[in-house]
Short mmCIF file of C-alpha atoms in Angstrom, two decimals:
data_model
loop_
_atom_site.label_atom_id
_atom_site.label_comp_id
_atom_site.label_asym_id
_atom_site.label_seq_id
_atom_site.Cartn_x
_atom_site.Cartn_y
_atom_site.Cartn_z
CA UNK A 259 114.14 70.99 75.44
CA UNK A 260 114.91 68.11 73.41
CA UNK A 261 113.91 67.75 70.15
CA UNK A 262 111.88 64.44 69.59
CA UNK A 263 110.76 64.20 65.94
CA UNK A 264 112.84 63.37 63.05
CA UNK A 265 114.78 65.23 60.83
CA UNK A 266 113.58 65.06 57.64
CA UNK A 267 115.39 63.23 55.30
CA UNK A 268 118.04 64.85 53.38
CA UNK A 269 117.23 65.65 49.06
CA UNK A 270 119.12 65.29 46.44
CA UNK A 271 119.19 68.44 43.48
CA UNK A 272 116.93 66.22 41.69
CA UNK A 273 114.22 66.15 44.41
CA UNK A 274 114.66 62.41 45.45
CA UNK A 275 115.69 61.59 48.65
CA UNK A 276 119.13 60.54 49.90
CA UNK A 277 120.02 57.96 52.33
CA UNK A 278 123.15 58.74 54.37
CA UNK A 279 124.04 55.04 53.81
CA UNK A 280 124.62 55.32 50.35
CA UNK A 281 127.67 57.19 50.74
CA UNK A 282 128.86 54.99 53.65
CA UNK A 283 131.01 51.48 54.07
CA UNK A 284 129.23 48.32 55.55
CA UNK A 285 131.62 48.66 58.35
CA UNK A 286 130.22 51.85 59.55
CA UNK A 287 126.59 50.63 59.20
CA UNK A 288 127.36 47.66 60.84
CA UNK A 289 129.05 49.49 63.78
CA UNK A 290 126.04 51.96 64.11
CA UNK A 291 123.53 49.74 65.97
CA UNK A 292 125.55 48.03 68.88
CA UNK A 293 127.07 51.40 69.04
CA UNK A 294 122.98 53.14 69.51
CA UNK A 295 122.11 50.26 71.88
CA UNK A 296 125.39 50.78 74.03
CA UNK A 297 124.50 54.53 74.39
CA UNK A 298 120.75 53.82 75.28
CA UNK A 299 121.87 51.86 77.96
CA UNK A 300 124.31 54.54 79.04
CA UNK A 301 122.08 57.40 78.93
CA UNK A 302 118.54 56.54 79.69
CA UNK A 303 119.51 56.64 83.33
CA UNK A 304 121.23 59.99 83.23
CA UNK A 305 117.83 61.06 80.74
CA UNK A 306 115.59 59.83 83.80
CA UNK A 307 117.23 61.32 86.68
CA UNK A 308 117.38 64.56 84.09
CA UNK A 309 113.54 64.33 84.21
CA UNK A 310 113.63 63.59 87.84
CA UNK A 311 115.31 66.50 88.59
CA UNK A 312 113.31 68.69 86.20
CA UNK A 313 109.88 68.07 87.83
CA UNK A 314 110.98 68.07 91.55
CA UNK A 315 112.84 71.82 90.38
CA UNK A 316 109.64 72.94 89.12
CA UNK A 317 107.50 71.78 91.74
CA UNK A 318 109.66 73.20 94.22
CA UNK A 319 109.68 76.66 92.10
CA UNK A 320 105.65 76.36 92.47
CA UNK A 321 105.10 75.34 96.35
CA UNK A 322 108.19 76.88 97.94
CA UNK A 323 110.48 79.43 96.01
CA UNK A 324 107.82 81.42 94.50
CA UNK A 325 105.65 81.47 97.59
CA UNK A 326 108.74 82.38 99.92
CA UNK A 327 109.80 84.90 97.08
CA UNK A 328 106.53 86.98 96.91
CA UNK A 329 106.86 87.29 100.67
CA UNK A 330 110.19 88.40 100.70
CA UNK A 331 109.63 90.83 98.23
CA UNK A 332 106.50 92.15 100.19
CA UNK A 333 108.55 92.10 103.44
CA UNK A 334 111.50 94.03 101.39
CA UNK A 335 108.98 96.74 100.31
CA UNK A 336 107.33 97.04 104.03
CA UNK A 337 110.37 97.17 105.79
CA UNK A 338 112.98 99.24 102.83
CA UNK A 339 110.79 100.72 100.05
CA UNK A 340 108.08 101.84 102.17
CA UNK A 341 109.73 103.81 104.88
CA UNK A 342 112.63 105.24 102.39
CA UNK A 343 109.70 106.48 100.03
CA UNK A 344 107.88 108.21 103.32
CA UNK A 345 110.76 109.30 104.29
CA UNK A 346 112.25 110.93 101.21
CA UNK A 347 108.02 112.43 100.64
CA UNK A 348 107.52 113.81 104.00
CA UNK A 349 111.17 114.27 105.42
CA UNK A 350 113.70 114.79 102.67
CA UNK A 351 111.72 116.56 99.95
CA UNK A 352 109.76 119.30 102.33
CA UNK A 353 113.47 119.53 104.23
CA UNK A 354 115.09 120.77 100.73
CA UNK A 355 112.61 122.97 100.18
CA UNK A 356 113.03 124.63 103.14
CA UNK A 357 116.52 124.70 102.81
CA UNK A 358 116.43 125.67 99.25
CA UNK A 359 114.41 129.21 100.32
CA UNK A 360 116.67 129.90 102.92
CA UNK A 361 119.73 129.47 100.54
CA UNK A 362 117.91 131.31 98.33
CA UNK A 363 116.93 134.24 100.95
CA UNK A 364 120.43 134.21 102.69
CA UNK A 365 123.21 133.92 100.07
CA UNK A 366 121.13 134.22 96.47
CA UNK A 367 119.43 137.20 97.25
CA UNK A 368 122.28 139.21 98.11
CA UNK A 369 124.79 137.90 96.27
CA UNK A 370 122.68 139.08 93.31
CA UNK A 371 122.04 142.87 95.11
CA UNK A 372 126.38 142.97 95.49
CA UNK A 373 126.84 141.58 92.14
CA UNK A 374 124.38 144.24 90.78
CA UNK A 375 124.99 147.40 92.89
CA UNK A 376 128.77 146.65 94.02
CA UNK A 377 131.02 144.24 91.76
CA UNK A 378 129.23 145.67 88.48
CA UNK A 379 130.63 149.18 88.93
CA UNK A 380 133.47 148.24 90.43
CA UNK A 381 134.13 145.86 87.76
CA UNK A 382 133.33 148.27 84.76
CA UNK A 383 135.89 150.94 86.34
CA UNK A 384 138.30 148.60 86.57
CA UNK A 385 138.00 147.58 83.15
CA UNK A 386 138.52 151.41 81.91
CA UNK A 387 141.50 152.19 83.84
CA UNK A 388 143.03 148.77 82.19
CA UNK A 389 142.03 149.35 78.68
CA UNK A 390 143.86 152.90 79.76
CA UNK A 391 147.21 151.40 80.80
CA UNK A 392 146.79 148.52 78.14
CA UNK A 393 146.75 151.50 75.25
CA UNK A 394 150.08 152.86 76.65
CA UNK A 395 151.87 149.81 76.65
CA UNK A 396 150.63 148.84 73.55
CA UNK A 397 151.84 152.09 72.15
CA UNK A 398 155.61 151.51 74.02
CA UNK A 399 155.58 147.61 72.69
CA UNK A 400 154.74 148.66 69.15
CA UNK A 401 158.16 150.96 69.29
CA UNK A 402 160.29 148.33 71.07
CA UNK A 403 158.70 145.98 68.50
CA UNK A 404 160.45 148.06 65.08
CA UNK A 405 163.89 149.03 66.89
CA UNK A 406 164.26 145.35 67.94
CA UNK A 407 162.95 144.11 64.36
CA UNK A 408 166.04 147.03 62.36
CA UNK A 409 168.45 145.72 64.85
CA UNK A 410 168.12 142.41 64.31
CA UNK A 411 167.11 142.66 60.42
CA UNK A 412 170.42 144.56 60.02
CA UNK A 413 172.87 143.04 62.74
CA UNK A 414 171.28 139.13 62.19
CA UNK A 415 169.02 138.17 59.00
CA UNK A 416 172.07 140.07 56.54
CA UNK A 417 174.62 138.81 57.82
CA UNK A 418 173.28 135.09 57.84
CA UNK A 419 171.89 135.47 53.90
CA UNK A 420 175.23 136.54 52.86
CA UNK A 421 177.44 133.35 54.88
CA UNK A 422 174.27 131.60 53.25
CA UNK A 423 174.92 132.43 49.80
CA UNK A 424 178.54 132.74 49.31
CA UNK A 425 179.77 130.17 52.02
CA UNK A 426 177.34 127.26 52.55
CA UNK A 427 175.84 127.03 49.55
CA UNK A 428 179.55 126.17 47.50
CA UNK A 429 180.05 124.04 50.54
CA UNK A 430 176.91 122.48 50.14
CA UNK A 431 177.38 121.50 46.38
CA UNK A 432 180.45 120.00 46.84
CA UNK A 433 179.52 117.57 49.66
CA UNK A 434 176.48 116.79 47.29
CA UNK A 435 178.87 115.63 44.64
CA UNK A 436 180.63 114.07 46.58
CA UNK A 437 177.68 112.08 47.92
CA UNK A 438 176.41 110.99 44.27
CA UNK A 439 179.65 109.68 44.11
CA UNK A 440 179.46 107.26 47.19
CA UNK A 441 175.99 105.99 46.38
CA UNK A 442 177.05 104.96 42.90
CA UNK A 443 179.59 102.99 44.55
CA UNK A 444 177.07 101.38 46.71
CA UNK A 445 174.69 100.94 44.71
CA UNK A 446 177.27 98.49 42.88
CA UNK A 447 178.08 96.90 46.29
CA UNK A 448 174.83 95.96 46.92
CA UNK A 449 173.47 94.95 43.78
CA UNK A 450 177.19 92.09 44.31
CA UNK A 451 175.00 91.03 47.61
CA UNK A 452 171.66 90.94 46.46
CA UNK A 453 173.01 88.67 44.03
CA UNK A 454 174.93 86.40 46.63
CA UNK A 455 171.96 86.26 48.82
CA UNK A 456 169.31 85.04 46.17
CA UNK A 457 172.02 82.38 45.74
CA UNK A 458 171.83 81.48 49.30
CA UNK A 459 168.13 81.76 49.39
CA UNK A 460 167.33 79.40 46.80
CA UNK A 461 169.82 76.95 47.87
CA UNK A 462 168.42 77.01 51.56
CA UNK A 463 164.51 77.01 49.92
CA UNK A 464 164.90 74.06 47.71
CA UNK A 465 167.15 72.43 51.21
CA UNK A 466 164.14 73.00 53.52
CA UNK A 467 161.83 71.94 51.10
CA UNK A 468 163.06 68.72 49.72
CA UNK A 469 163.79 67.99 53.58
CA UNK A 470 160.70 69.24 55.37
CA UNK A 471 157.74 70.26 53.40
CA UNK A 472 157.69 67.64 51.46
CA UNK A 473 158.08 64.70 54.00
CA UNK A 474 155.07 66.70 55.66
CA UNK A 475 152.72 66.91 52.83
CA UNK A 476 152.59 63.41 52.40
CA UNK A 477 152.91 62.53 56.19
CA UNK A 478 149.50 65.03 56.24
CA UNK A 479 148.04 63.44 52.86
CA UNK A 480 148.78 59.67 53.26
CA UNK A 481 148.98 59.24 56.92
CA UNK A 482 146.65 62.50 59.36
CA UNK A 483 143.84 62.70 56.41
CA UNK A 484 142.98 59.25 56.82
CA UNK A 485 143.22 58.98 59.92
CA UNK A 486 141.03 62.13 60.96
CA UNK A 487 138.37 61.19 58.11
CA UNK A 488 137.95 57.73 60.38
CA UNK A 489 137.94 60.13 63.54
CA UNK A 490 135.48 62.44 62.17
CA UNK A 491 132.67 59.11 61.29
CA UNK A 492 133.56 57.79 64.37
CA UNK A 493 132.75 61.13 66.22
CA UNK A 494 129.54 61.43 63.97
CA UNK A 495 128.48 58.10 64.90
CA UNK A 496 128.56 58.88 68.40
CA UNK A 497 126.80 62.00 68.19
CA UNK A 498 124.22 60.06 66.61
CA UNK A 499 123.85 57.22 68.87
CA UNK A 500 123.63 60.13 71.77
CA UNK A 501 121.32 62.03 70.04
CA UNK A 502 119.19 58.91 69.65
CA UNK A 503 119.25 57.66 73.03
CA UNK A 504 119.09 61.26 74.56
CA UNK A 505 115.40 60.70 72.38
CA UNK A 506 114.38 57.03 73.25
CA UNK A 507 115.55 57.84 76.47
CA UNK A 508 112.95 60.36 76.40
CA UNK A 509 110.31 58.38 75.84
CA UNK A 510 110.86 55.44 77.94
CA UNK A 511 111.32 58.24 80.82
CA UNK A 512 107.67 60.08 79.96
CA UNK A 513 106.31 56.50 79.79
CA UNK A 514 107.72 55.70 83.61
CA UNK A 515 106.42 58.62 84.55
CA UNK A 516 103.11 58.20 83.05
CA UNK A 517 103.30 54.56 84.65
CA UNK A 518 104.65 55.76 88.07
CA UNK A 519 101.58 58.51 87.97
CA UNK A 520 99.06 56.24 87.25
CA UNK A 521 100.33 54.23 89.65
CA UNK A 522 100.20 56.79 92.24
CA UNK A 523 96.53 57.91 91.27
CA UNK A 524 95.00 53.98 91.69
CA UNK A 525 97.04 53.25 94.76
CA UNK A 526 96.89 56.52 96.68
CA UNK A 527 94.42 59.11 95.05
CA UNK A 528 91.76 57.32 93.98
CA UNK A 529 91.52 55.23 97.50
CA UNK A 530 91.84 58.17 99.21
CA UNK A 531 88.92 60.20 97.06
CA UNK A 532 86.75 57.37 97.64
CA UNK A 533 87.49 57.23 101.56
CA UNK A 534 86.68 60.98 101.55
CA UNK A 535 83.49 60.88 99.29
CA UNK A 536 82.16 57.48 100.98
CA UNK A 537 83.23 57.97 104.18
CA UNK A 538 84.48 60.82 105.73
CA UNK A 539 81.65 62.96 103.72
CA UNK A 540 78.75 61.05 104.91
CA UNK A 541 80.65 60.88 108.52
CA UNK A 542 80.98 64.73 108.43
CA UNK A 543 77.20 65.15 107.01
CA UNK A 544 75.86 62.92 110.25
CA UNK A 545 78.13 64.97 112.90
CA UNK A 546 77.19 68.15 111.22
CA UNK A 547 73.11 67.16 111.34
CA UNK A 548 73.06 65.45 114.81
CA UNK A 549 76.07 67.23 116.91
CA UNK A 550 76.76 70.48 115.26
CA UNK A 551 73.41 72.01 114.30
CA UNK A 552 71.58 71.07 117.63
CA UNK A 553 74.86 72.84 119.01
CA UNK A 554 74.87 75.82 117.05
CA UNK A 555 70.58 76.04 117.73
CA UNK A 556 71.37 75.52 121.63
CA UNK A 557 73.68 78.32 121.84
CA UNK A 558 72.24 80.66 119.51
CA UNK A 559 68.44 80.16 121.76
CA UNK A 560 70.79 80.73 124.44
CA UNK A 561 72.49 83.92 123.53
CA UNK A 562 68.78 85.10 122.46
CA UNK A 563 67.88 84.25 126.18
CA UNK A 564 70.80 85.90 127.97
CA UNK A 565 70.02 89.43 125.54
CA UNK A 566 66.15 89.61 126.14
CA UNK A 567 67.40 89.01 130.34
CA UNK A 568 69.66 91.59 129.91
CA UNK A 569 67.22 93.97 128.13
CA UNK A 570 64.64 92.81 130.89
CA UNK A 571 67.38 93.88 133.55
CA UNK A 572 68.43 97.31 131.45
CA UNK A 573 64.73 98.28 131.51
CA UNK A 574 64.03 97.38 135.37
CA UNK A 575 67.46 99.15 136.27
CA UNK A 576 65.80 102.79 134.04
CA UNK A 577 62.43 102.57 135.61
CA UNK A 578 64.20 102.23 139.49
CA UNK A 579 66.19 104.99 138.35
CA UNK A 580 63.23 106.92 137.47
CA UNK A 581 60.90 106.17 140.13
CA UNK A 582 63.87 107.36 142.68
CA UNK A 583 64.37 110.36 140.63
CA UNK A 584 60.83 110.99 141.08
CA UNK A 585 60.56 110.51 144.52
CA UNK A 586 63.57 112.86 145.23
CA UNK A 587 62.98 115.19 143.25
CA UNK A 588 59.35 115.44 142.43
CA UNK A 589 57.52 115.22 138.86
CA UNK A 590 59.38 117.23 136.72
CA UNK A 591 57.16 120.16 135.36
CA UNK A 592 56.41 119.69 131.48
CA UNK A 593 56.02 122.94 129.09
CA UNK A 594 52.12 122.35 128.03
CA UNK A 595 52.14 121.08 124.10
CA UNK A 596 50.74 122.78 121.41
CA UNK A 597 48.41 120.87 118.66
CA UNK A 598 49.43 122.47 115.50
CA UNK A 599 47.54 120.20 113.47
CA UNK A 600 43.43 121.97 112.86
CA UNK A 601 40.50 119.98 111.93
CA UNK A 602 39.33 120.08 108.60
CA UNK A 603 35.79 122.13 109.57
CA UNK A 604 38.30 124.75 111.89
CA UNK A 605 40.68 125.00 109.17
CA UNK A 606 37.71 125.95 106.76
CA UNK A 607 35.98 128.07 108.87
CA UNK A 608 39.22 130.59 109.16
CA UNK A 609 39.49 130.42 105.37
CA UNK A 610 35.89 131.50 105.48
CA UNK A 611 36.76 134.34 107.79
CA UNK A 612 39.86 135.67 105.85
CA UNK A 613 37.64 135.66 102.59
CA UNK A 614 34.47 137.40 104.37
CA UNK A 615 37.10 140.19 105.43
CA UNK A 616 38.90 140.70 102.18
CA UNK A 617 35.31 141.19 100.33
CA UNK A 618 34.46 143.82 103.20
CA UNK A 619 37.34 145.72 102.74
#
């Protein structure tokens, strides 16, 4: 979003504000307003087809990609997520089990009982005879070991100390003296070119600098400085005037819109609420209390009509039915029912009874 209020304005260490002008030619201030109007004009059509753009994107994001998104992702989880989470639940899961019990009865099992009962002792005798054999050796190595170690002590290491000590070594020295000799020499030979070449070197520092560097400082100090100081206010300005008309642009574009809106609502809205609030809703309220209700009473006194003549027609069909029955077949014979409820005076005359006999007894 762009940023539509001002900066505030810059301070100076003493707390007072500073103008940006104060520092700055009449040229550059004079330059600054065609240069702000020029980019308004430039940019407040790019700003409104920006805000153009904007709005249709987000109404589209609300009516038609969100919309069309939620259904694709409910289709994705009916049609992908769904059936690959049954079937991994009820299929894959309960399958691995199964196979995980038989792996575990078939080859686990077993392979535990050989390890255990077979490989174990096999393994453990095997291990004894080699520590067996492994002793012997050991004891025939450790022999080889010392003969070899005399043999070569006394046929090898002696002989080698004493060329060592009585041949190299005098050898040795003189090549070493020798060698002093040669670096002193060198040493002298080089410090002859070190000499020579700081000669050269200064010669061919003060050449390129009297002929490049210095021709290039002031090229860079009298002739690029200047010129990229003007570069960098003219490249400030324009920033500036963008950043300006990027703002005004702004508003002039929320104020078409606001325009274009409120033209929209008194041309098409409002006409339209009133057609449907003085019109069509009265309209609607006369078909509804003339057409549709005497419809709606019609067919319901209707559908009451056709259910009592079907109940009327149920009920003639059952007593047909049972008159035939009964002239077929005869009155069915009825087991003869039993009043288990007692008056009041019989109930109290049995209580009477039952107490009469109790005191007798």
């Amino acid at each position: 979003m762009v940023d539509l209020e001002k900066a505030p304005p810059a301070r100076s260490p003493e707390g007072e504000p500073v103008s940006r002008a104060d520092g700055e030619g009449c040229l550059v201030v004079a330059v600054r307003l065609p240069v702000r109007i020029v980019a308004l004009v430039l940019v407040l059509p790019v700003r409104m087809a920006w805000d153009a753009l904007v709005v249709a994107g987000r109404f589209l994001r609300d009516t038609v990609l969100r919309p069309v998104g939620r259904a694709l992702a409910w289709l994705g989880r009916a049609l992908f997520v769904w059936p690959l989470v049954g079937l991994w639940r009820y299929v894959v899961v309960p399958v691995a089990k199964g196979v995980g019990w038989l792996g575990n009865v078939l080859l686990v099992v077993p392979a535990v009982w050989v390890y255990r009962w077979v490989l174990t002792p096999v393994g453990r005798a095997l291990a004894w005879c080699c520590a067996g054999v492994g002793a012997v050796l050991t004891a025939l190595g450790r022999g080889l070991y010392a003969g070899l170690a005399w043999l070569v002590r006394y046929l090898v290491v002696v002989p080698a100390g004493w060329l060592y000590a009585w041949v190299l070594t005098p050898i040795g020295h003189l090549l070493a003296w020798c060698g002093r000799g040669l670096a002193r020499c060198g040493r002298g030979v080089l410090w002859c070119l070190g000499k020579v070449v700081t000669g050269i070197g200064a010669v061919l520092y003060w050449t390129v600098r009297i002929l490049l560097v210095l021709p290039a400082l002031a090229v860079w100090r009298w002739v690029l400085a200047p010129v990229g100081r003007a570069l960098a206010v003219v490249g400030r300005e324009l920033l500036d005037a963008l950043g300006h008309a990027w703002r005004i642009a702004g508003h002039l574009s929320r104020a078409v819109g606001r325009a274009l809106a409120a033209l929209f609502r008194w041309t098409v809205a409002e006409p339209a609420r009133w057609v449907y609030r003085s019109v069509l809703t009265p309209v609607g309220h006369a078909v509804r209390d003339t057409v549709l209700r005497p419809l709606a009473e019609a067919a319901r006194a209707a559908g009451r009509a056709g259910r009592q003549a079907l109940r009327s027609a149920r009920l003639s069909v059952r007593q047909a039915r049972a008159d035939l029955r009964r002239t077929l077949f005869g009155e069915p014979e009825r087991p003869p029912s039993v009043d288990r409820r007692e008056p009041s005076g019989a109930k109290a005359r049995t209580l009477g009874s039952s107490t009469t006999a109790l005191t007798k007894d």
